[in-house]
mmCIF file of C-alpha atoms and ligand atoms in Angstrom:
data_model
loop_
_atom_site.group_PDB
_atom_site.id
_atom_site.type_symbol
_atom_site.label_atom_id
_atom_site.label_comp_id
_atom_site.label_asym_id
_atom_site.label_seq_id
_atom_site.Cartn_x
_atom_site.Cartn_y
_atom_site.Cartn_z
ATOM 1 C CA MET A 926 -20.205 -46.900 44.114
ATOM 2 C CA LYS A 927 -21.013 -43.859 41.703
ATOM 3 C CA LYS A 928 -17.501 -42.943 41.174
ATOM 4 C CA LYS A 929 -16.936 -47.021 40.018
ATOM 5 C CA ALA A 930 -20.247 -46.487 37.900
ATOM 6 C CA LEU A 931 -18.461 -43.782 36.190
ATOM 7 C CA VAL A 932 -15.356 -45.534 35.920
ATOM 8 C CA VAL A 933 -16.870 -48.383 34.178
ATOM 9 C CA LEU A 934 -18.758 -46.065 31.933
ATOM 10 C CA LEU A 935 -15.658 -43.929 30.724
ATOM 11 C CA ALA A 936 -13.894 -47.300 30.317
ATOM 12 C CA MET A 937 -16.934 -48.246 27.757
ATOM 13 C CA ALA A 938 -16.528 -44.936 25.868
ATOM 14 C CA MET A 939 -12.921 -45.350 25.305
ATOM 15 C CA VAL A 940 -13.334 -49.054 24.087
ATOM 16 C CA PHE A 941 -16.189 -47.515 21.977
ATOM 17 C CA ALA A 942 -14.291 -44.675 20.518
ATOM 18 C CA PHE A 943 -11.460 -47.007 19.554
ATOM 19 C CA MET A 944 -13.651 -49.491 17.745
ATOM 20 C CA LEU A 945 -15.298 -46.603 15.482
ATOM 21 C CA SER A 946 -11.387 -45.398 14.806
ATOM 22 C CA ALA A 947 -10.106 -48.609 14.164
ATOM 23 C CA CYS A 948 -13.503 -48.845 11.578
ATOM 24 C CA GLY A 949 -12.294 -45.853 9.932
ATOM 25 C CA GLY A 950 -15.457 -44.082 11.155
ATOM 26 C CA GLY A 951 -13.568 -41.649 13.439
ATOM 27 C CA ASP A 952 -10.763 -40.694 11.132
ATOM 28 C CA SER A 953 -11.440 -37.370 9.690
ATOM 29 C CA SER A 954 -7.936 -36.448 8.668
ATOM 30 C CA SER A 955 -7.938 -38.756 5.813
ATOM 31 C CA ASP A 956 -11.602 -37.507 5.042
ATOM 32 C CA GLU A 957 -10.751 -34.079 3.757
ATOM 33 C CA GLN A 958 -7.154 -35.083 2.114
ATOM 34 C CA VAL A 959 -7.530 -35.580 -1.862
ATOM 35 C CA LEU A 960 -4.811 -37.927 -2.512
ATOM 36 C CA LYS A 961 -2.925 -38.087 -6.257
ATOM 37 C CA VAL A 962 -2.735 -40.999 -7.632
ATOM 38 C CA VAL A 963 -0.180 -40.806 -10.772
ATOM 39 C CA THR A 964 -0.458 -43.075 -13.902
ATOM 40 C CA GLU A 965 0.319 -43.398 -17.105
ATOM 41 C CA ALA A 966 -2.716 -44.016 -18.842
ATOM 42 C CA THR A 967 -2.583 -45.474 -22.611
ATOM 43 C CA PHE A 968 -2.104 -49.191 -20.762
ATOM 44 C CA ALA A 969 -5.792 -50.980 -21.398
ATOM 45 C CA PRO A 970 -7.474 -52.934 -19.499
ATOM 46 C CA PHE A 971 -4.963 -51.400 -16.593
ATOM 47 C CA GLU A 972 -5.691 -47.681 -17.442
ATOM 48 C CA TRP A 973 -6.575 -45.480 -20.038
ATOM 49 C CA THR A 974 -8.392 -42.385 -21.008
ATOM 50 C CA ASP A 975 -11.892 -42.542 -21.799
ATOM 51 C CA GLU A 976 -12.571 -40.190 -24.801
ATOM 52 C CA GLU A 977 -16.026 -38.823 -24.170
ATOM 53 C CA SER A 978 -15.322 -37.875 -20.367
ATOM 54 C CA GLY A 979 -11.661 -37.446 -20.548
ATOM 55 C CA GLU A 980 -11.667 -39.479 -17.574
ATOM 56 C CA ILE A 981 -8.991 -42.189 -16.248
ATOM 57 C CA VAL A 982 -10.823 -45.688 -16.474
ATOM 58 C CA GLY A 983 -9.877 -49.366 -15.690
ATOM 59 C CA PHE A 984 -8.909 -52.078 -13.826
ATOM 60 C CA ASP A 985 -6.245 -49.699 -11.431
ATOM 61 C CA PRO A 986 -8.907 -47.101 -11.069
ATOM 62 C CA ASP A 987 -11.744 -49.418 -10.256
ATOM 63 C CA MET A 988 -9.793 -51.173 -7.726
ATOM 64 C CA MET A 989 -8.140 -48.134 -6.264
ATOM 65 C CA ALA A 990 -11.960 -46.536 -5.628
ATOM 66 C CA ALA A 991 -12.877 -49.976 -4.251
ATOM 67 C CA ILE A 992 -9.880 -49.604 -1.708
ATOM 68 C CA ALA A 993 -10.125 -45.905 -1.145
ATOM 69 C CA GLU A 994 -13.795 -46.620 -0.244
ATOM 70 C CA ASP A 995 -12.705 -49.524 1.951
ATOM 71 C CA GLN A 996 -10.364 -47.023 4.053
ATOM 72 C CA GLY A 997 -12.328 -43.777 3.784
ATOM 73 C CA LEU A 998 -9.668 -42.212 1.535
ATOM 74 C CA LYS A 999 -10.422 -39.660 -1.573
ATOM 75 C CA LEU A 1000 -8.554 -40.132 -4.892
ATOM 76 C CA GLU A 1001 -7.804 -37.838 -7.740
ATOM 77 C CA TRP A 1002 -5.999 -39.434 -10.764
ATOM 78 C CA VAL A 1003 -3.321 -37.581 -12.829
ATOM 79 C CA ASN A 1004 -2.129 -38.764 -15.805
ATOM 80 C CA MET A 1005 2.024 -38.592 -16.699
ATOM 81 C CA GLU A 1006 4.588 -40.275 -18.980
ATOM 82 C CA PHE A 1007 5.791 -43.479 -17.213
ATOM 83 C CA ASP A 1008 9.018 -42.733 -16.769
ATOM 84 C CA SER A 1009 7.931 -39.598 -14.513
ATOM 85 C CA LEU A 1010 6.312 -41.624 -11.985
ATOM 86 C CA ILE A 1011 8.724 -42.558 -9.534
ATOM 87 C CA PRO A 1012 10.397 -38.961 -9.578
ATOM 88 C CA ALA A 1013 6.639 -37.512 -8.970
ATOM 89 C CA LEU A 1014 6.641 -39.631 -5.720
ATOM 90 C CA GLU A 1015 9.929 -38.266 -4.959
ATOM 91 C CA SER A 1016 9.027 -34.848 -5.289
ATOM 92 C CA ASP A 1017 5.542 -35.167 -3.794
ATOM 93 C CA GLN A 1018 3.644 -34.203 -7.007
ATOM 94 C CA GLY A 1019 1.977 -37.860 -6.399
ATOM 95 C CA ASP A 1020 1.075 -39.657 -3.426
ATOM 96 C CA ILE A 1021 0.637 -43.032 -4.959
ATOM 97 C CA ILE A 1022 1.567 -44.581 -8.433
ATOM 98 C CA CYS A 1023 -0.758 -47.275 -9.758
ATOM 99 C CA ALA A 1024 0.111 -48.058 -13.039
ATOM 100 C CA GLY A 1025 0.396 -52.129 -14.010
ATOM 101 C CA MET A 1026 4.115 -51.287 -12.425
ATOM 102 C CA ASN A 1027 5.991 -54.217 -11.820
ATOM 103 C CA LYS A 1028 7.656 -54.030 -8.231
ATOM 104 C CA LEU A 1029 10.438 -56.311 -8.916
ATOM 105 C CA ALA A 1030 12.014 -54.671 -12.060
ATOM 106 C CA GLY A 1031 14.959 -52.729 -11.702
ATOM 107 C CA ASP A 1032 16.125 -50.427 -8.760
ATOM 108 C CA ARG A 1033 12.254 -48.979 -8.385
ATOM 109 C CA ALA A 1034 11.915 -50.813 -4.828
ATOM 110 C CA ASP A 1035 14.678 -48.656 -3.826
ATOM 111 C CA LYS A 1036 12.757 -45.262 -5.103
ATOM 112 C CA ALA A 1037 9.591 -46.280 -3.515
ATOM 113 C CA ASP A 1038 7.753 -48.281 -1.278
ATOM 114 C CA PHE A 1039 5.697 -50.851 -3.180
ATOM 115 C CA GLY A 1040 2.403 -52.801 -1.573
ATOM 116 C CA ASP A 1041 1.379 -56.180 -1.789
ATOM 117 C CA THR A 1042 1.215 -57.657 -5.236
ATOM 118 C CA TYR A 1043 -2.244 -57.334 -7.115
ATOM 119 C CA PHE A 1044 -1.510 -59.109 -10.172
ATOM 120 C CA LYS A 1045 1.046 -61.382 -12.110
ATOM 121 C CA SER A 1046 1.777 -61.196 -15.492
ATOM 122 C CA ARG A 1047 4.549 -61.420 -18.338
ATOM 123 C CA LEU A 1048 5.414 -59.967 -21.813
ATOM 124 C CA MET A 1049 4.435 -60.922 -25.028
ATOM 125 C CA LEU A 1050 5.380 -60.233 -28.646
ATOM 126 C CA LEU A 1051 3.131 -58.523 -30.996
ATOM 127 C CA VAL A 1052 3.852 -58.477 -34.785
ATOM 128 C CA ALA A 1053 1.795 -57.588 -38.037
ATOM 129 C CA ALA A 1054 -1.030 -59.641 -38.954
ATOM 130 C CA ASP A 1055 0.600 -61.011 -41.980
ATOM 131 C CA SER A 1056 4.220 -61.391 -40.320
ATOM 132 C CA ASP A 1057 6.281 -64.568 -40.791
ATOM 133 C CA LEU A 1058 7.712 -64.015 -37.193
ATOM 134 C CA THR A 1059 7.071 -67.231 -35.035
ATOM 135 C CA GLY A 1060 8.273 -65.550 -31.482
ATOM 136 C CA LEU A 1061 11.291 -63.504 -29.920
ATOM 137 C CA ASP A 1062 13.587 -66.350 -30.625
ATOM 138 C CA ALA A 1063 13.233 -65.461 -34.323
ATOM 139 C CA VAL A 1064 14.035 -61.908 -34.201
ATOM 140 C CA THR A 1065 16.945 -61.049 -36.843
ATOM 141 C CA PRO A 1066 19.579 -58.519 -36.125
ATOM 142 C CA ASP A 1067 18.274 -56.290 -39.212
ATOM 143 C CA MET A 1068 14.639 -55.763 -37.405
ATOM 144 C CA LYS A 1069 13.360 -52.875 -34.868
ATOM 145 C CA LEU A 1070 11.012 -53.776 -32.187
ATOM 146 C CA ALA A 1071 9.475 -50.787 -30.155
ATOM 147 C CA SER A 1072 8.059 -50.663 -26.541
ATOM 148 C CA GLN A 1073 7.351 -47.938 -24.043
ATOM 149 C CA ILE A 1074 9.819 -45.636 -22.140
ATOM 150 C CA GLY A 1075 10.930 -47.021 -18.415
ATOM 151 C CA THR A 1076 9.166 -50.137 -18.778
ATOM 152 C CA THR A 1077 10.298 -53.809 -18.523
ATOM 153 C CA GLY A 1078 9.769 -53.838 -22.176
ATOM 154 C CA GLY A 1079 11.413 -50.736 -22.724
ATOM 155 C CA ASP A 1080 14.568 -51.919 -21.009
ATOM 156 C CA MET A 1081 14.345 -55.381 -22.766
ATOM 157 C CA VAL A 1082 14.308 -53.974 -26.509
ATOM 158 C CA LYS A 1083 17.252 -51.231 -25.410
ATOM 159 C CA GLN A 1084 19.219 -54.335 -24.350
ATOM 160 C CA MET A 1085 18.119 -56.728 -27.390
ATOM 161 C CA GLN A 1086 19.600 -53.600 -29.249
ATOM 162 C CA GLU A 1087 23.064 -53.578 -27.489
ATOM 163 C CA GLU A 1088 23.301 -57.223 -27.535
ATOM 164 C CA GLY A 1089 22.940 -56.901 -31.386
ATOM 165 C CA LYS A 1090 19.874 -59.044 -31.685
ATOM 166 C CA ILE A 1091 17.930 -56.302 -33.300
ATOM 167 C CA ALA A 1092 18.944 -53.343 -35.472
ATOM 168 C CA GLU A 1093 17.190 -50.810 -32.975
ATOM 169 C CA GLY A 1094 15.070 -50.747 -29.935
ATOM 170 C CA ILE A 1095 12.490 -47.809 -30.359
ATOM 171 C CA VAL A 1096 11.103 -46.479 -26.858
ATOM 172 C CA LEU A 1097 8.207 -44.292 -27.243
ATOM 173 C CA ASN A 1098 5.771 -42.387 -24.703
ATOM 174 C CA GLN A 1099 2.737 -44.068 -25.123
ATOM 175 C CA TRP A 1100 1.684 -47.611 -26.048
ATOM 176 C CA THR A 1101 -0.644 -46.305 -28.567
ATOM 177 C CA ASP A 1102 2.256 -45.004 -30.456
ATOM 178 C CA CYS A 1103 3.970 -48.395 -30.374
ATOM 179 C CA TYR A 1104 0.791 -49.688 -31.981
ATOM 180 C CA LEU A 1105 1.137 -47.351 -34.532
ATOM 181 C CA GLN A 1106 4.351 -48.010 -35.831
ATOM 182 C CA LEU A 1107 4.003 -51.539 -36.159
ATOM 183 C CA GLN A 1108 0.847 -50.752 -37.960
ATOM 184 C CA ASN A 1109 2.986 -48.489 -40.578
ATOM 185 C CA GLY A 1110 5.836 -51.166 -40.617
ATOM 186 C CA GLU A 1111 8.162 -48.953 -38.932
ATOM 187 C CA VAL A 1112 9.033 -51.789 -36.360
ATOM 188 C CA GLN A 1113 8.655 -55.451 -36.894
ATOM 189 C CA GLY A 1114 7.049 -55.978 -33.321
ATOM 190 C CA VAL A 1115 5.951 -54.346 -30.325
ATOM 191 C CA ILE A 1116 7.176 -56.008 -26.644
ATOM 192 C CA VAL A 1117 4.187 -55.544 -24.532
ATOM 193 C CA ASP A 1118 2.447 -56.924 -21.487
ATOM 194 C CA LYS A 1119 0.433 -59.853 -21.861
ATOM 195 C CA PRO A 1120 -3.077 -58.632 -20.866
ATOM 196 C CA VAL A 1121 -2.504 -55.436 -22.747
ATOM 197 C CA GLY A 1122 -1.167 -56.774 -25.884
ATOM 198 C CA TYR A 1123 -4.634 -59.035 -25.412
ATOM 199 C CA GLU A 1124 -6.886 -56.005 -25.024
ATOM 200 C CA TYR A 1125 -5.346 -54.598 -28.217
ATOM 201 C CA LEU A 1126 -5.811 -57.572 -29.958
ATOM 202 C CA MET A 1127 -9.124 -57.798 -29.483
ATOM 203 C CA GLU A 1128 -10.175 -54.767 -31.907
ATOM 204 C CA HIS A 1129 -7.183 -54.953 -33.858
ATOM 205 C CA SER A 1130 -6.573 -58.409 -34.996
ATOM 206 C CA ASP A 1131 -6.541 -57.235 -38.466
ATOM 207 C CA ILE A 1132 -3.458 -55.121 -37.679
ATOM 208 C CA ALA A 1133 -1.583 -57.383 -35.383
ATOM 209 C CA LYS A 1134 -1.448 -61.133 -33.811
ATOM 210 C CA TYR A 1135 0.485 -62.392 -30.936
ATOM 211 C CA VAL A 1136 3.255 -65.034 -31.657
ATOM 212 C CA GLY A 1137 5.291 -67.316 -29.412
ATOM 213 C CA GLU A 1138 5.013 -67.689 -25.583
ATOM 214 C CA GLY A 1139 4.663 -65.138 -22.656
ATOM 215 C CA PHE A 1140 8.352 -64.127 -21.576
ATOM 216 C CA GLY A 1141 10.745 -62.302 -19.463
ATOM 217 C CA GLU A 1142 10.331 -62.530 -15.507
ATOM 218 C CA MET A 1143 6.955 -62.816 -13.909
ATOM 219 C CA GLU A 1144 6.099 -59.515 -13.137
ATOM 220 C CA GLU A 1145 4.297 -58.540 -9.881
ATOM 221 C CA PHE A 1146 2.215 -55.417 -9.986
ATOM 222 C CA ALA A 1147 1.861 -53.296 -6.749
ATOM 223 C CA PHE A 1148 0.518 -49.842 -6.262
ATOM 224 C CA ALA A 1149 3.705 -47.729 -4.390
ATOM 225 C CA VAL A 1150 3.695 -44.810 -2.234
ATOM 226 C CA LYS A 1151 6.697 -42.212 -1.566
ATOM 227 C CA LYS A 1152 9.994 -44.089 0.587
ATOM 228 C CA GLY A 1153 8.793 -44.138 4.388
ATOM 229 C CA ASN A 1154 4.949 -43.576 3.884
ATOM 230 C CA THR A 1155 4.281 -46.480 5.782
ATOM 231 C CA GLU A 1156 0.989 -45.269 7.317
ATOM 232 C CA LEU A 1157 -0.591 -44.831 3.695
ATOM 233 C CA LEU A 1158 0.659 -48.410 2.377
ATOM 234 C CA ASP A 1159 -0.493 -49.717 5.551
ATOM 235 C CA LYS A 1160 -4.300 -48.631 4.716
ATOM 236 C CA LEU A 1161 -3.837 -49.606 1.056
ATOM 237 C CA ASN A 1162 -2.670 -52.989 1.933
ATOM 238 C CA THR A 1163 -5.261 -53.270 4.040
ATOM 239 C CA GLY A 1164 -7.868 -52.191 1.820
ATOM 240 C CA LEU A 1165 -6.634 -54.585 -1.047
ATOM 241 C CA ALA A 1166 -6.570 -57.517 1.179
ATOM 242 C CA ASN A 1167 -10.263 -56.688 2.076
ATOM 243 C CA ILE A 1168 -11.609 -56.094 -1.494
ATOM 244 C CA LYS A 1169 -10.063 -59.481 -2.321
ATOM 245 C CA ALA A 1170 -11.579 -61.068 0.803
ATOM 246 C CA ASN A 1171 -15.124 -59.564 0.155
ATOM 247 C CA GLY A 1172 -15.175 -60.371 -4.111
ATOM 248 C CA THR A 1173 -14.597 -57.165 -5.027
ATOM 249 C CA TYR A 1174 -11.415 -57.867 -6.485
ATOM 250 C CA ASP A 1175 -12.520 -60.696 -8.529
ATOM 251 C CA GLU A 1176 -15.766 -58.957 -9.828
ATOM 252 C CA LEU A 1177 -13.317 -56.385 -11.409
ATOM 253 C CA LEU A 1178 -10.690 -58.922 -12.933
ATOM 254 C CA ALA A 1179 -13.960 -60.665 -14.489
ATOM 255 C CA LYS A 1180 -15.405 -57.415 -15.428
ATOM 256 C CA TYR A 1181 -11.899 -56.251 -17.443
ATOM 257 C CA ASN A 1182 -11.801 -60.019 -18.613
ATOM 258 C CA MET A 1183 -8.409 -60.596 -16.960
ATOM 259 C CA GLU A 1184 -6.447 -63.667 -15.142
ATOM 260 C CA SER A 1185 -3.477 -63.323 -12.842
ATOM 261 C CA GLU A 1186 -0.904 -65.569 -13.734
HETATM 262 N N1 LIG B 1952 4.402 -54.247 -16.691
HETATM 263 C C1 LIG B 1952 5.649 -52.998 -16.986
HETATM 264 C C2 LIG B 1952 6.143 -52.443 -15.987
HETATM 265 O O1 LIG B 1952 5.938 -52.104 -15.090
HETATM 266 C C3 LIG B 1952 4.926 -51.944 -17.931
HETATM 267 C C4 LIG B 1952 3.578 -50.942 -16.964
HETATM 268 C C5 LIG B 1952 3.352 -49.954 -18.265
HETATM 269 N N2 LIG B 1952 2.327 -49.402 -17.639
HETATM 270 C C6 LIG B 1952 1.280 -48.262 -17.931
HETATM 271 N N3 LIG B 1952 0.623 -47.736 -17.193
HETATM 272 N N4 LIG B 1952 1.864 -47.201 -18.926
HETATM 273 O O2 LIG B 1952 7.213 -51.796 -16.660
#
């Protein structure tokens, strides 16, 4: 009889321990390790560097912080050039990419494992406030367009140059430099992600405007981990599902005035 009671007690203890670990409470290994999130932080409202604190802030850092809290993970953010992000995962310089990155573009999905989509968007054309350009269709072979290196917009301006649709597609490391080129009249337009173009216009409608429709393929933004790191990817996906279910994700969209398409 006594033995039976002991077996029942043991079984109960095991079930309890399992429940604890399933909630993330018993997982001490992930509590200690600080995961490096790599990004390119000139992409407001998704990520930019706060001038006063020097910290990387925005929708992506807030979303990842909520996911990390849900999953008991610790994160540290590292800023680098956009075309260095996937190589950083491959060479273990970073554990996670979160950078408004479209998981459908090019061969990205062959080089990194992407999570569930957290935002959908297209590209837009920004032109000078006093420009006569009416949209991407109206661009002529004497014009120059700028975008960021390694991005969907960067690939598009390069392709337009190859096809002779524009004189030059200029690809730069930072979005801030693309805007500067537009401001200085070096280029006639900048191709940028819609929410990012809108954000720029909020404070720079004296310099630039948005013309035409959104274009390009519908982009699906997702975080990514090194190929094969399913354990981490599963945690991030679970965290994302949880913050979508508990309303945090929607609060963050509202905080940054963003709407997914
Ligand atoms: N959505 C575009 C892409 O995936 C641009 C992303 C740029 N992101 C950044 N943090 N600079 O290529």
